[in-house]
GROMACS .gro file of C-alpha atoms in nm:
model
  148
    1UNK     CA    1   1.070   0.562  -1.368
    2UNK     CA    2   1.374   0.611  -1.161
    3UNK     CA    3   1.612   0.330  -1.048
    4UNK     CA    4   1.520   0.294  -0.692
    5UNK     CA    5   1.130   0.257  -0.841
    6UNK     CA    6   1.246  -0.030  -1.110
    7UNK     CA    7   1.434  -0.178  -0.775
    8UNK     CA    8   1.089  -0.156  -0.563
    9UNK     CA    9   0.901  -0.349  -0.837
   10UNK     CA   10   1.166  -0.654  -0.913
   11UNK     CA   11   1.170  -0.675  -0.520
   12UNK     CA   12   0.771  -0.647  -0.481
   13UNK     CA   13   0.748  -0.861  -0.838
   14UNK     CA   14   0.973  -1.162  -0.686
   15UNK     CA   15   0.819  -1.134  -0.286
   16UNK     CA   16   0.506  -1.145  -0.399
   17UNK     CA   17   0.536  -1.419  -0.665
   18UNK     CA   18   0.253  -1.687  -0.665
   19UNK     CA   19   0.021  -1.488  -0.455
   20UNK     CA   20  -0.306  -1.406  -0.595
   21UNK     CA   21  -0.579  -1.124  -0.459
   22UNK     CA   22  -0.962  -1.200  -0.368
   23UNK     CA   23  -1.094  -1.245  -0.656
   24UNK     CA   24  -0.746  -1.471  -0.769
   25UNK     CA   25  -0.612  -1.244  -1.018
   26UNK     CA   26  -0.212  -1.177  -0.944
   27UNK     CA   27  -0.151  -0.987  -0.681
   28UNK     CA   28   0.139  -0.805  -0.791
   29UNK     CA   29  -0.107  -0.601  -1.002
   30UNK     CA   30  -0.200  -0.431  -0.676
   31UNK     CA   31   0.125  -0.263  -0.639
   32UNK     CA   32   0.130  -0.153  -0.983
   33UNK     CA   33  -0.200   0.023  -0.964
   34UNK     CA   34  -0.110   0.154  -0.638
   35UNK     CA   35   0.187   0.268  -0.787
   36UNK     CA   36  -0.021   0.417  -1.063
   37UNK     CA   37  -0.255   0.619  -0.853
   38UNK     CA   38  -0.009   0.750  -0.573
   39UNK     CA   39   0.076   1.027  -0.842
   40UNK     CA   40  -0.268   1.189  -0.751
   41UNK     CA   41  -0.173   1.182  -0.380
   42UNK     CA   42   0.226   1.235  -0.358
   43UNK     CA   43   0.355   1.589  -0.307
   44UNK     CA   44   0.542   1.713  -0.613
   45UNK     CA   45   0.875   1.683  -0.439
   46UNK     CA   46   0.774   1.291  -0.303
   47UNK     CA   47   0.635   1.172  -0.617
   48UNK     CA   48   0.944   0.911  -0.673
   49UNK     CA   49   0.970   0.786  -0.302
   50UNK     CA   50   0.599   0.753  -0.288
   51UNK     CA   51   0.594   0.521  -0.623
   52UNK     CA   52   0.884   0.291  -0.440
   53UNK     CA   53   0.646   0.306  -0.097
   54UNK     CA   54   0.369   0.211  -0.306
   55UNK     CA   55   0.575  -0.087  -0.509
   56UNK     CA   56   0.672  -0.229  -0.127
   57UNK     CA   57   0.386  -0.149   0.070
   58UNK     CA   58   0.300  -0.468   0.141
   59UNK     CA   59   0.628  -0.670   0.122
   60UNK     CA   60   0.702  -0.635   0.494
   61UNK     CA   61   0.333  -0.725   0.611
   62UNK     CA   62   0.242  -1.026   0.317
   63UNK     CA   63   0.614  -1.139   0.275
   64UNK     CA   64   0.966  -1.258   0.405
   65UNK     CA   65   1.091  -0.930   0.312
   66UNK     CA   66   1.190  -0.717   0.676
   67UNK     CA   67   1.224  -0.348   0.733
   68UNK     CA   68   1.585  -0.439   0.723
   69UNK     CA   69   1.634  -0.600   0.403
   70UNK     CA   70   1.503  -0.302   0.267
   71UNK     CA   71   1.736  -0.059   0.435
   72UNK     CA   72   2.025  -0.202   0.243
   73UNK     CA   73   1.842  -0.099  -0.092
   74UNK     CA   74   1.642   0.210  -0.002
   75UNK     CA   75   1.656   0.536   0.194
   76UNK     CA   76   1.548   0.547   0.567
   77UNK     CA   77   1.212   0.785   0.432
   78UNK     CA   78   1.148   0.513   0.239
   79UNK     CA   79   1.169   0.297   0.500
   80UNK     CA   80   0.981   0.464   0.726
   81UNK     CA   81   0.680   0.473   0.464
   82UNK     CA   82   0.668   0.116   0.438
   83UNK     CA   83   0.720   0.046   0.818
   84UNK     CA   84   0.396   0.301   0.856
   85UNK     CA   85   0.187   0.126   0.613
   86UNK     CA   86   0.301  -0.197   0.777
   87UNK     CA   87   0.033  -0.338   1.019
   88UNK     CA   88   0.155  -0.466   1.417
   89UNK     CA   89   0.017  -0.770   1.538
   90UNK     CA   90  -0.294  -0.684   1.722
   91UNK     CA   91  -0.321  -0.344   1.634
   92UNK     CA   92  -0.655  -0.146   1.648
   93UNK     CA   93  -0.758  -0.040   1.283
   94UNK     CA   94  -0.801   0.331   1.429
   95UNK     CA   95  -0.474   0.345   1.571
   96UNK     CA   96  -0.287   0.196   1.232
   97UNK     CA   97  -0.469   0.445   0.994
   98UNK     CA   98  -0.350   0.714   1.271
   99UNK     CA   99   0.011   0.601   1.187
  100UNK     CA  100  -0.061   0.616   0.824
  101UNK     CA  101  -0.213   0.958   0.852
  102UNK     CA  102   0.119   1.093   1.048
  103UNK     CA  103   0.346   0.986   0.766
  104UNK     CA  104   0.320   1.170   0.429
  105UNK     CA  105   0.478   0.921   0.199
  106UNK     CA  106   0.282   0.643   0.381
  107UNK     CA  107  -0.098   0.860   0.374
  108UNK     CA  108  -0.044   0.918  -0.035
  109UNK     CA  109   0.008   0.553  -0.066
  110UNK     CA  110  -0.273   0.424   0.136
  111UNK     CA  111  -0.508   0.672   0.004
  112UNK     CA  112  -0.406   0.541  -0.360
  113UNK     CA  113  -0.417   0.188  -0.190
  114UNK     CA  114  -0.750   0.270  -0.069
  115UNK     CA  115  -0.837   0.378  -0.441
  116UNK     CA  116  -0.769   0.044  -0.604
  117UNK     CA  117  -0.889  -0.180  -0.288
  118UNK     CA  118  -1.262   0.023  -0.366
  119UNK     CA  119  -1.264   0.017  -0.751
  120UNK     CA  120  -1.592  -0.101  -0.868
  121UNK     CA  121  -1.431  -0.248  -1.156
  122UNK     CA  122  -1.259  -0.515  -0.879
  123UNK     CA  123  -1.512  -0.515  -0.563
  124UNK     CA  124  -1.739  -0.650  -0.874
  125UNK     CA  125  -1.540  -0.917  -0.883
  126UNK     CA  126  -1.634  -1.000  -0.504
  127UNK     CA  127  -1.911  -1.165  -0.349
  128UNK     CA  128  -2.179  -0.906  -0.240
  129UNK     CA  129  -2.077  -0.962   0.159
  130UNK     CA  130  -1.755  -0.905   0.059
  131UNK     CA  131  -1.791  -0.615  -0.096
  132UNK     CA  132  -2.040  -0.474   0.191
  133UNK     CA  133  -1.757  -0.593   0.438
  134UNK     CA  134  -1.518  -0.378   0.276
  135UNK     CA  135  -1.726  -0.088   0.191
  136UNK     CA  136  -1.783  -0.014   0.543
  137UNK     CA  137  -1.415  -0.119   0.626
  138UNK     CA  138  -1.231   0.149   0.358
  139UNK     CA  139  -1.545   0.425   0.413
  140UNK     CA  140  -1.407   0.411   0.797
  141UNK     CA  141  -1.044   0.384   0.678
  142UNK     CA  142  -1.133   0.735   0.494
  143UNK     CA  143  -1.230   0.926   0.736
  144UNK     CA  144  -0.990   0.802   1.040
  145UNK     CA  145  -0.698   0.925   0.764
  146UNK     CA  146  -0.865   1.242   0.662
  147UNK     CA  147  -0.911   1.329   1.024
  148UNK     CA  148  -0.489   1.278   1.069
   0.00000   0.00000   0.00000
């Protein structure tokens, strides 16, 4: 793991501190399997920037942590794949996963994110709504990102 990926994690690992998933479990463990699974996604020559993308990918969105505090730390590619994966206030699901799709370091990660936010071993763990709910949600997220 390089440096700048240990740095992602202590920053995701403290922003994200006390905050718990759907189904209450912590939801640091997110990142880390997003982390995990980005390898399968990540160009050979973007594997490390993808794995510090996936560590902050939802810092900016879920936390105090800004686009700018992580420009201090990280480099601007970085950056960008975190400010991609970030959602706007009121912004159509269509046109976010569009965004995604046009940034390479931010399409690995959300296709890894999309990986662990559909594994049966969690959606399980869900209420059946839920799970239909998101189902439909992440099939849709699928295909808006595989059709860039």
């Amino acid at each position: 793991m390089s440096t700048l990926t240990d740095h992602a994690r202590d920053i995701a690992t403290r922003a994200h501190r006390g905050q718990t998933d759907k189904s209450g479990a912590d939801y640091i463990d997110h990142p880390r399997r997003v982390a995990e699974r980005t390898r399968h996604y990540a160009a050979a020559d973007q594997q490390d920037a993808a794995q510090v993308v996936a560590w902050l990918h939802d810092v900016v969105e879920d936390t105090v942590v800004t686009l700018d505090d992580l420009r201090e730390d990280f480099p601007e590619d970085v950056v960008a794949g975190v400010d991609a994966m970030t959602r706007r206030p009121g912004e159509d699901g269509d046109d976010y996963y569009r965004r995604v799709a046009a940034h390479p370091l931010a399409r690995a990660v959300k296709q890894a994110d999309l990986d662990d936010n559909t594994d049966p071993a969690r959606t399980a763990l869900l209420d059946e709504d839920t799970r239909a709910r998101l189902a439909r949600k992440y099939a849709h997220a699928r295909e808006v990102l595989a059709a860039g």
